[in-house]
Phi, psi and omega in degrees: 000132175228154177298130182277012173246311185249343179090004180291137175300136184262134171233160184309322185293338185243011180287137178291165182231145174285173180303326182277004178092351179292143179292140175245100187286010177265344188220154173276167183289344179274339180260341185212112183227128178052040176081009181239136174279138186260353179238131176237002181225117183299322180294323176297317179297317179299316179302317180290312184295317184300324179302330182266352185259336188293131173220177176299325181274344183228082185292165184306314182301317179293319179297317178299314179298319178300312181293321179296331177279319185288309190305315181297345180272346183277149187305316182302313184285331175291328183249024187307313182301325181280321187269333187289165179260016179070023178088006182299319181294320177299317178299319178299314180300316181295321178294318179296316177299318179299314181297321178293315179297326180294346177284344177053051178275120184300133177086355180283130180298132182247109177252129181253000000 
């Protein structure tokens, strides 16, 4: 079993959950949480995943190529138009980041 969004091997501890708390064995908890998909942009997912994949034996370029080949084959990306929320979760994340940045807390990482 692998996550049908990112390709990560699934174990019970990292399986995503539906809104009702039921396990959804198609996705990991980082790609699917409380019934919501967390990625709407394949390139954003690749950027996140590659950071965790790079080793001396598996350089960044190879990891990117691997993910660019793998992701379009996974169910979520094949059915993206049907499964996605039209970017609503992304809009929520950006609004939340803006509100946090507006607090002007010194030393807080600012991602736009």
